[in-house]
Coordinates of N, CA and C in Angstrom, one line a residue:
X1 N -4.8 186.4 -31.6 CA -4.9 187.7 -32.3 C -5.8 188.6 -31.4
X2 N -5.3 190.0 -31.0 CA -6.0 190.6 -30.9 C -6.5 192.0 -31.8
X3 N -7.7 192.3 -32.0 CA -7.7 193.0 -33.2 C -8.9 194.5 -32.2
X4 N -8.1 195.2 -32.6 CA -8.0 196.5 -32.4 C -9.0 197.2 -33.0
X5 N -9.1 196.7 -34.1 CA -10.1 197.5 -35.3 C -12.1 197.9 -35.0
X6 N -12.7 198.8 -34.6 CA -13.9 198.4 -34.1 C -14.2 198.3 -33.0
X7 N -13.2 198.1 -32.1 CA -13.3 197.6 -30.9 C -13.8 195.7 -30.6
X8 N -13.2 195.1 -31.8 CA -13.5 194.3 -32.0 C -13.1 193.2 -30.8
X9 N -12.0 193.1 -30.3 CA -11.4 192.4 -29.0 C -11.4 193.5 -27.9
X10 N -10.5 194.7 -28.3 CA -9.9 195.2 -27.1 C -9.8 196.4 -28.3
X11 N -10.0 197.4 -27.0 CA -10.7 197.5 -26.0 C -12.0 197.5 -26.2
X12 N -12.4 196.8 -25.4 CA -14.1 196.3 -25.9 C -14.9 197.6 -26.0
X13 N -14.8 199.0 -25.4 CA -15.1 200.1 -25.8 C -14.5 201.4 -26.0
X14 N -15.0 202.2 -26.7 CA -14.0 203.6 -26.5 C -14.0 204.6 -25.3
X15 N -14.8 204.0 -24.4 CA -14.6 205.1 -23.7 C -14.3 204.3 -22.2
X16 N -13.6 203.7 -22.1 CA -13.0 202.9 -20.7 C -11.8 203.6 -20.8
X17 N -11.5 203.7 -19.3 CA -10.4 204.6 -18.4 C -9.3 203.9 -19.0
X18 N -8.0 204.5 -18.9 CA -6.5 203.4 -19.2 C -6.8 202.2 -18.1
X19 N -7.0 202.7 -16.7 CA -7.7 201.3 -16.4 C -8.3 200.6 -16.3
X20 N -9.4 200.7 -17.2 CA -10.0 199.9 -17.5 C -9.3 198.8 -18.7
X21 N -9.3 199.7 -19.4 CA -8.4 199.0 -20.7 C -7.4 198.1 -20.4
X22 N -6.1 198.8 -19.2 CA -5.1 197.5 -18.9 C -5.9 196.5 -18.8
X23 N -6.6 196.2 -17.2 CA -7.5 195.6 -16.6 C -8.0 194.1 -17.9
X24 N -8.5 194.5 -18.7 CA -8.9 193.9 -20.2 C -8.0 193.3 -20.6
X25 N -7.3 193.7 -20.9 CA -5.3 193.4 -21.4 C -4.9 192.4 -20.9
X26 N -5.0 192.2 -19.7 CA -4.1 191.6 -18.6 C -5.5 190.0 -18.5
X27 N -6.5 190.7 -18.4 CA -7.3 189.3 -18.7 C -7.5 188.9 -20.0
X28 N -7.4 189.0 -21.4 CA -6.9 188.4 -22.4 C -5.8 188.0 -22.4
X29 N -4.9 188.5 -22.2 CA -3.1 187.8 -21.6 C -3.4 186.8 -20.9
X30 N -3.9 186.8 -19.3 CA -4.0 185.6 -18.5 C -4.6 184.3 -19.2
X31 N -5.9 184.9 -20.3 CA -6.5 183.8 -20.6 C -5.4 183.1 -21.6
X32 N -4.9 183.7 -22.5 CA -3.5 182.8 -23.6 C -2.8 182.4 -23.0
X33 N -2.4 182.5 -21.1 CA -1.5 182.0 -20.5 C -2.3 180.9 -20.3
X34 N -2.9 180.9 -19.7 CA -4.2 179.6 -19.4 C -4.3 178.5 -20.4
X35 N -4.1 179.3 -21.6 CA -4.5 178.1 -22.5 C -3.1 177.9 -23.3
X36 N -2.3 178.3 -22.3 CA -1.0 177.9 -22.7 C -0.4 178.2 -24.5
X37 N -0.7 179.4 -24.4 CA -0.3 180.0 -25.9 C 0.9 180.4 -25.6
X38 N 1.7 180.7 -26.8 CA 2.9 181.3 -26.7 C 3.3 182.7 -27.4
X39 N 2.6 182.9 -28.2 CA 2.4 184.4 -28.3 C 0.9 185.0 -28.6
X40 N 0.8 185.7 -28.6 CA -0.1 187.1 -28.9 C 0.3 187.9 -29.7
X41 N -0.5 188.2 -31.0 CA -0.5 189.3 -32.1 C -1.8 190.3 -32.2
X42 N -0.9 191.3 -31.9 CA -1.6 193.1 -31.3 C -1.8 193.5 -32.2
X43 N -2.7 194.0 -32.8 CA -3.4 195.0 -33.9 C -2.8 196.2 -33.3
X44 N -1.6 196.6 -33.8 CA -1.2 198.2 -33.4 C -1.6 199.3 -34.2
X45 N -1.9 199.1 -35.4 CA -2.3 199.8 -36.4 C -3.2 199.5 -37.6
X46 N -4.5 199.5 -36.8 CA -6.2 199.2 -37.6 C -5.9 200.0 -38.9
X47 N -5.7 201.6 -39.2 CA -6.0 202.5 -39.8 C -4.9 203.7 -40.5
X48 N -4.2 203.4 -40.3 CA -3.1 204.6 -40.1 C -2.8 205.6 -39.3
X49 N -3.4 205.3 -38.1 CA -3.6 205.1 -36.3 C -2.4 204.7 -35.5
X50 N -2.5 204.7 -34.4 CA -2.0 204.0 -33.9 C -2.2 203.6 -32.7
X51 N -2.0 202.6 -31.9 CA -2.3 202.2 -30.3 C -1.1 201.7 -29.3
X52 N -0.1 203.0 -29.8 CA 1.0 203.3 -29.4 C 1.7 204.7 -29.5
X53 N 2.6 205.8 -29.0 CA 3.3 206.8 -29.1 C 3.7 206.8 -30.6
X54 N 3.2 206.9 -31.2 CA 3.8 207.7 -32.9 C 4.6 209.1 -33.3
X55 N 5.4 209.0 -33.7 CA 6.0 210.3 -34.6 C 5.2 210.2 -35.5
X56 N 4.6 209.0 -36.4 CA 3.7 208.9 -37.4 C 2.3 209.1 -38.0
X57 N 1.8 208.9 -36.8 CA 0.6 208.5 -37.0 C -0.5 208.7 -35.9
X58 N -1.4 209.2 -36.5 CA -2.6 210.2 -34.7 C -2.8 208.5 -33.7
X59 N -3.2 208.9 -32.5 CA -3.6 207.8 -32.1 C -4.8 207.2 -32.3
X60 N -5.2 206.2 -32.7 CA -6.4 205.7 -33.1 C -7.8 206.1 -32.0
X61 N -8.9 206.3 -32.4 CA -10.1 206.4 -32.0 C -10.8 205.3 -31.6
X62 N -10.3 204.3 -31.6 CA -10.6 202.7 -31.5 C -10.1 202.8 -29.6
X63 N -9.2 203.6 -29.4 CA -8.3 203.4 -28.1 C -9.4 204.9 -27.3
X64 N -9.6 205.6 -27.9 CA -9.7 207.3 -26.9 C -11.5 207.6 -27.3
X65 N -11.8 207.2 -28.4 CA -13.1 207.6 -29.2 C -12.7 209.1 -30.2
X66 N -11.7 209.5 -29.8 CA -11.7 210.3 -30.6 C -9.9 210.1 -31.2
X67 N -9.9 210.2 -33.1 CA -8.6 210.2 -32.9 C -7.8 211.0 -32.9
X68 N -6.4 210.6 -32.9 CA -5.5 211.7 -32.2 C -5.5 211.9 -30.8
X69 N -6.2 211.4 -30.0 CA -6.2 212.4 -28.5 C -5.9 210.9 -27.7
X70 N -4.3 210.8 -27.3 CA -3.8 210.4 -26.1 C -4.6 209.8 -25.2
X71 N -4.3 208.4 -24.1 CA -5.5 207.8 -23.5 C -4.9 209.3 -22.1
X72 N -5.9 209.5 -21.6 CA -5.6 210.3 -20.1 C -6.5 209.3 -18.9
X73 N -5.5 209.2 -18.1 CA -4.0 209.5 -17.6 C -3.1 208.7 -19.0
X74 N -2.2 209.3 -19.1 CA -1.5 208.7 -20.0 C -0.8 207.2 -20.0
X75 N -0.9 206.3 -20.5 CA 0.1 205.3 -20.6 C 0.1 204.9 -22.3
X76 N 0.9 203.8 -22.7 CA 0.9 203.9 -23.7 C 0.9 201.9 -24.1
X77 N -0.6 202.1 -25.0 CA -0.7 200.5 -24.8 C 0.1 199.1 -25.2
X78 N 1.1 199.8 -26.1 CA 1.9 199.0 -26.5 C 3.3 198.2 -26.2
X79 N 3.3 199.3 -25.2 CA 4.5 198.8 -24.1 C 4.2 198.1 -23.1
X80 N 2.8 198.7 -22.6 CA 2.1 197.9 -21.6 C 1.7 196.1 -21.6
X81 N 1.5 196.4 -23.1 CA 1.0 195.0 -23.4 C 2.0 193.9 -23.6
X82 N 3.5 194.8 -24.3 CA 4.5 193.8 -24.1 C 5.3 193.3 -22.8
X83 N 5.2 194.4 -22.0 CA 5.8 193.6 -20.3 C 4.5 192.7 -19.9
X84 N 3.7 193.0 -19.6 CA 2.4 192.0 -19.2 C 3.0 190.7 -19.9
X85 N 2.7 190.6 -21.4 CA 2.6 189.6 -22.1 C 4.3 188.7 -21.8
X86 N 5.4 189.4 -22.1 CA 6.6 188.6 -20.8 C 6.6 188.1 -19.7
X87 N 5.8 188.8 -19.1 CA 5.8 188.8 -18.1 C 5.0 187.1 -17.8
X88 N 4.1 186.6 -19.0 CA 3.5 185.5 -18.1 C 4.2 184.4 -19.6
X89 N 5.6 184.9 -20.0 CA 5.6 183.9 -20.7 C 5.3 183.8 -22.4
X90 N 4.5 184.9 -22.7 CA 4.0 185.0 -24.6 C 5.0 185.8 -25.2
X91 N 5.5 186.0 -26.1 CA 5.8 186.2 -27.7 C 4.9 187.7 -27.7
X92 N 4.9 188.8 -28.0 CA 4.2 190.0 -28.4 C 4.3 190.4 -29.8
X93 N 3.7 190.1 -30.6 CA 4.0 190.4 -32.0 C 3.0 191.1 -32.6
X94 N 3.6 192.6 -33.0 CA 2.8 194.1 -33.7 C 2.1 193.6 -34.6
X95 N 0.8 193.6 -35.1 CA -0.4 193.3 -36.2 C 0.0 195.1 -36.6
X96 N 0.4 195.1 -38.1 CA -0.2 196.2 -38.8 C -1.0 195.7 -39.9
X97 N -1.8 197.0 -40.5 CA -2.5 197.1 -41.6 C -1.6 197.6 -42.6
X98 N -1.2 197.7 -43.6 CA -0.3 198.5 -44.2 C -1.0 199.8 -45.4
X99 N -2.0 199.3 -45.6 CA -2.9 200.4 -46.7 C -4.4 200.4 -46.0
X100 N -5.0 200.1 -45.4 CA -6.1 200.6 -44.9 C -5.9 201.8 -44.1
X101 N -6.5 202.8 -44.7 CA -6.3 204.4 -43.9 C -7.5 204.6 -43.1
X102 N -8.8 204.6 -43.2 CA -10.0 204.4 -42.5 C -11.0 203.5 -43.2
X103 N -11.2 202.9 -41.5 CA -12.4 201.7 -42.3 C -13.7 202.4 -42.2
X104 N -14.9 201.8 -42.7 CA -16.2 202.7 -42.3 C -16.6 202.6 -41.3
X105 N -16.5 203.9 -41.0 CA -16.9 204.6 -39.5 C -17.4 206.2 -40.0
X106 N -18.0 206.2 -38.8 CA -18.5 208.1 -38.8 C -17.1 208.9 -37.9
X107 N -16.3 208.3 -37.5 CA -15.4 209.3 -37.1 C -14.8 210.5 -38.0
X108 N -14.2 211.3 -37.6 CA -13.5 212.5 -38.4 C -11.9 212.0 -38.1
X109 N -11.0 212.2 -39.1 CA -9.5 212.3 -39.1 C -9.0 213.1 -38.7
X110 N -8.3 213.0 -37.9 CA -7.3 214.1 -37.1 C -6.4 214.8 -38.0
X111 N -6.4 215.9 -38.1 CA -5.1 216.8 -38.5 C -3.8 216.5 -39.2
X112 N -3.4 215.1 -38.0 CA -2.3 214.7 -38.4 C -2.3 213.3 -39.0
X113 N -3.9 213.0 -39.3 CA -4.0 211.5 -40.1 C -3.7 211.9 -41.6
X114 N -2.8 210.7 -42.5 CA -2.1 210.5 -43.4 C -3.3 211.3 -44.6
X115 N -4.5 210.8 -44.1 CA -5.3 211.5 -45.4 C -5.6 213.2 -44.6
X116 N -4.9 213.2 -44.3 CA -5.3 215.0 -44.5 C -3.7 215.5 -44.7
X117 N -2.6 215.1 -44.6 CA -1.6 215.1 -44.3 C -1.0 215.1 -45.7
X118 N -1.4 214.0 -45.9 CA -1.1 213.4 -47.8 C -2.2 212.8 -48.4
X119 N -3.4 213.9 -49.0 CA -4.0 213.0 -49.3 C -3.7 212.8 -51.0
X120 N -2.7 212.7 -51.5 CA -3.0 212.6 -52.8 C -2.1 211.2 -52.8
X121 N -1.8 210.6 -51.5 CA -1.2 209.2 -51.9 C -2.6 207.9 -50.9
X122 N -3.9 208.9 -50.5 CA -5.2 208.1 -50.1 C -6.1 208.3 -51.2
X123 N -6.6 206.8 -51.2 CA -7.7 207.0 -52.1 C -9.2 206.3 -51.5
X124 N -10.3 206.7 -51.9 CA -11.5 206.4 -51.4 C -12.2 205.4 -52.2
X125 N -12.6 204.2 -51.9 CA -12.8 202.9 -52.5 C -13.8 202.1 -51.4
X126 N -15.6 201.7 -52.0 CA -15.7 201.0 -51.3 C -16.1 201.8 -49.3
X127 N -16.2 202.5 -49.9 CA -16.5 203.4 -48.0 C -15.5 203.4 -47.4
X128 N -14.4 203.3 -47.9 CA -13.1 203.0 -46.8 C -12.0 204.2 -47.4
X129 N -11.2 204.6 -46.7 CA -9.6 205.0 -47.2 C -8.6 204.4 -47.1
X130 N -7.2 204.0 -48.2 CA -6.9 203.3 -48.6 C -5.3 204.4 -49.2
X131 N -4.1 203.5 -48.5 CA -2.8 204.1 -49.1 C -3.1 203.9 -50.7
X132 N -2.5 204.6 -51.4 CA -2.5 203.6 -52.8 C -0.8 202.7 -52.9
X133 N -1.2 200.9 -52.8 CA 0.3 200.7 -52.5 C 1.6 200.9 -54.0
X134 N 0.8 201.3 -55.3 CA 1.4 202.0 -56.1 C 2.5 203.2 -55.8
X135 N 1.9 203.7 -55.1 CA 2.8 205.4 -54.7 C 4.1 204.9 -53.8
X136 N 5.0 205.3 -54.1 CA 6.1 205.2 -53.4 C 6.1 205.7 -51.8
X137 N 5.4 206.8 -51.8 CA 5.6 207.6 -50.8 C 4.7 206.4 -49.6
X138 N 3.5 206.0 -50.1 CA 2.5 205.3 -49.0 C 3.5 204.3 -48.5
X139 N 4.4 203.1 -50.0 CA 5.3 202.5 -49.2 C 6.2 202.8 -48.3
X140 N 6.8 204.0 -48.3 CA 7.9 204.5 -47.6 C 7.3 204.8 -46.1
X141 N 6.1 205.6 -46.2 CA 5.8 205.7 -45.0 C 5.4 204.4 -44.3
X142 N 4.6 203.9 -44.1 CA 4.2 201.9 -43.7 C 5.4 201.5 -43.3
X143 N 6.9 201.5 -44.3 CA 7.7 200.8 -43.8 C 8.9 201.4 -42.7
X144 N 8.6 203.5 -42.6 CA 8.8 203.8 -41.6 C 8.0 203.4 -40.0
X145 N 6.5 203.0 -40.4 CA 6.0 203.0 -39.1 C 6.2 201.5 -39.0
X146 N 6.9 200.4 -39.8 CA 6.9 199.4 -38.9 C 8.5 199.2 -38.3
X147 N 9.5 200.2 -39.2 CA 10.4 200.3 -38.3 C 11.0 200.9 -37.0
X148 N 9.4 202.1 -37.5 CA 9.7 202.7 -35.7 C 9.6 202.3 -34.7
X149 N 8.3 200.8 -34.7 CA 8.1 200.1 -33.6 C 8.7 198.8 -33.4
X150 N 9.6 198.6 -34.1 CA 10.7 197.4 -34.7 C 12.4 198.3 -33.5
X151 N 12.4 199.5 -33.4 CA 13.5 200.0 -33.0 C 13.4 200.5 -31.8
X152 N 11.9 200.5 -31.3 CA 11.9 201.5 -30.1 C 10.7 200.8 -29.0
X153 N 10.3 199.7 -29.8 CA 9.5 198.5 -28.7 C 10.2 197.2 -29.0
X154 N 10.0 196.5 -27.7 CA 10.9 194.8 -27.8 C 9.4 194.0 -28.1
X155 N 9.2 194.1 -29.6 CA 8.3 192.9 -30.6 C 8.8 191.8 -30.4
X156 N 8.5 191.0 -30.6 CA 9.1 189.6 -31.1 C 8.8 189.2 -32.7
X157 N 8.0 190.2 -33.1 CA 7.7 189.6 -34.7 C 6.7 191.0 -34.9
X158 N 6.7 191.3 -36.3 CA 5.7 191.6 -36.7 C 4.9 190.8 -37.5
X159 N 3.7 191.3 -38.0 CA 2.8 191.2 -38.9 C 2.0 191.8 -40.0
X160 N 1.7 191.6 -40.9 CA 1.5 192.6 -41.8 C 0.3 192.1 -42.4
X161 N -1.0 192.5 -42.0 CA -2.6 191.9 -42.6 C -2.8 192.3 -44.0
X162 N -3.2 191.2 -44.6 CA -4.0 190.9 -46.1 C -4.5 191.8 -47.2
X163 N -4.6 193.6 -46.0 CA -5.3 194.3 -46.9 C -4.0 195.2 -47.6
X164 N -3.5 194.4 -48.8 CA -2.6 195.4 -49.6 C -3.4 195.8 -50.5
X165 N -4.6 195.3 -51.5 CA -5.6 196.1 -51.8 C -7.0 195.3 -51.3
X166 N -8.2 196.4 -51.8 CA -8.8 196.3 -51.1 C -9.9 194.8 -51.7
X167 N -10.7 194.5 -51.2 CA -11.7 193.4 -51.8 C -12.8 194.3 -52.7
X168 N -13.3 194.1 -54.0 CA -13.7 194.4 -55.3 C -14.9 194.5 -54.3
X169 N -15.4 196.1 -55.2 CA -16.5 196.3 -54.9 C -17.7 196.3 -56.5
X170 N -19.0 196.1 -56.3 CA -19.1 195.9 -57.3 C -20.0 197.2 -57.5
X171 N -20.1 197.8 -59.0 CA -20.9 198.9 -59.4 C -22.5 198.9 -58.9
X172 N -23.0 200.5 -59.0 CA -24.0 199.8 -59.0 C -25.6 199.6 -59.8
X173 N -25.0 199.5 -61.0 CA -25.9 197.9 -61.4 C -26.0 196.8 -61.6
X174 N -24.8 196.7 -60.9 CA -24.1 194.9 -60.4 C -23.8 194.1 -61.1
X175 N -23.4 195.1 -62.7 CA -22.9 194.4 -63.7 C -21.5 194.2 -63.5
X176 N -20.5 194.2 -62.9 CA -19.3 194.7 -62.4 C -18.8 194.7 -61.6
X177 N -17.2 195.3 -61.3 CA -16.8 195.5 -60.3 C -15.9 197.1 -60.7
X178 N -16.1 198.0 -59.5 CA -15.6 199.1 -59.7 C -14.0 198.9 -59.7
X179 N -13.5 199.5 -60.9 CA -11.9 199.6 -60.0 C -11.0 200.0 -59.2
X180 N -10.4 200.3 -58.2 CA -9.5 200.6 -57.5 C -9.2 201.6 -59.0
X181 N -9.1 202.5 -57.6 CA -8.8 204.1 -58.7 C -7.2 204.2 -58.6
X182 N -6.2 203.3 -59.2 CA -4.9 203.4 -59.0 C -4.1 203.0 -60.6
X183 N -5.1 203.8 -61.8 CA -4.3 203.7 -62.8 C -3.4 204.3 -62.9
X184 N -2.6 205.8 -61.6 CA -2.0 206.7 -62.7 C -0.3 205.6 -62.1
X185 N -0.8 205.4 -60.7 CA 0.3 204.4 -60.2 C 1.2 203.5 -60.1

């Protein structure tokens, strides 16, 4: 697994060149070759982000420091990571998030991120934003963006992570747990 989110694997920072970033890529690849794995699963979408060319979705801030804004010089890490990862032999399979809209961070949302876009199908829970997977429309979009990289990148599998809602937060005089603000849905 590599996980995208935070900079938690890769790219170990926001502000390395595209090559720096391949460079990183290609030595977590070499190491799963090494240890003779057969695939790798890419966190392509931490947030309602992305760390690939989207029609959907701004490019994550996890990849550029800022989101929305393209790595320069351009390449695009998703494709990159799947010829690499053939190339020695692994399986490439897309990690999305499907309702996590932003995790807690100080960043700002781009223009074209889903909560400024739509926000009446994001809700705020717990420091985070969050599709509500009630709404029709959050589902529809999610299952556009995992078909768009299902039709126009060679995946070998996706993946779809744990957070369909979120983990209970509790009130606070800790008699409780707050609810997920998704009665009307």
């Amino acid at each position: 697994w590599i996980a995208t989110v935070d900079n938690i694997d890769w790219p170990s920072k926001k502000d390395l060149s595209p090559a720096e970033q391949k460079a990183e890529l290609i030595a977590l690849l070499d190491r799963a070759a090494k240890l003779k794995l057969n695939a790798v699963i890419f966190q392509v979408r931490p947030q309602c982000d992305a760390l690939y060319a989207s029609q959907f979705e701004p490019w994550s801030e996890f990849l550029t420091g800022q989101m929305g804004k393209a790595p320069t010089p351009f390449y695009d890490p998703l494709a990159f990571v799947i010829t690499e990862a053939h190339k020695r032999g692994l399986e490439l399979h897309a990690w999305f998030n499907p309702y996590r809209a932003k995790a807690k961070s100080k960043f700002e949302l781009s223009r074209d991120h889903l909560g400024k876009k739509r926000p009446e199908i994001v809700k705020e829970y717990g420091g985070y934003l969050w599709l509500d997977p009630g709404e029709p429309d959050a589902a529809k979009h999610s299952l556009a963006v995992f078909n768009d990289v299902v039709k126009r990148y060679d995946v070998d599998g996706i993946h779809i992570d744990d957070y369909f809602y979120p983990y209970p937060v509790e009130n606070k005089d800790k008699t409780g747990e707050v609810p997920f603000p998704d009665d009307a849905s």
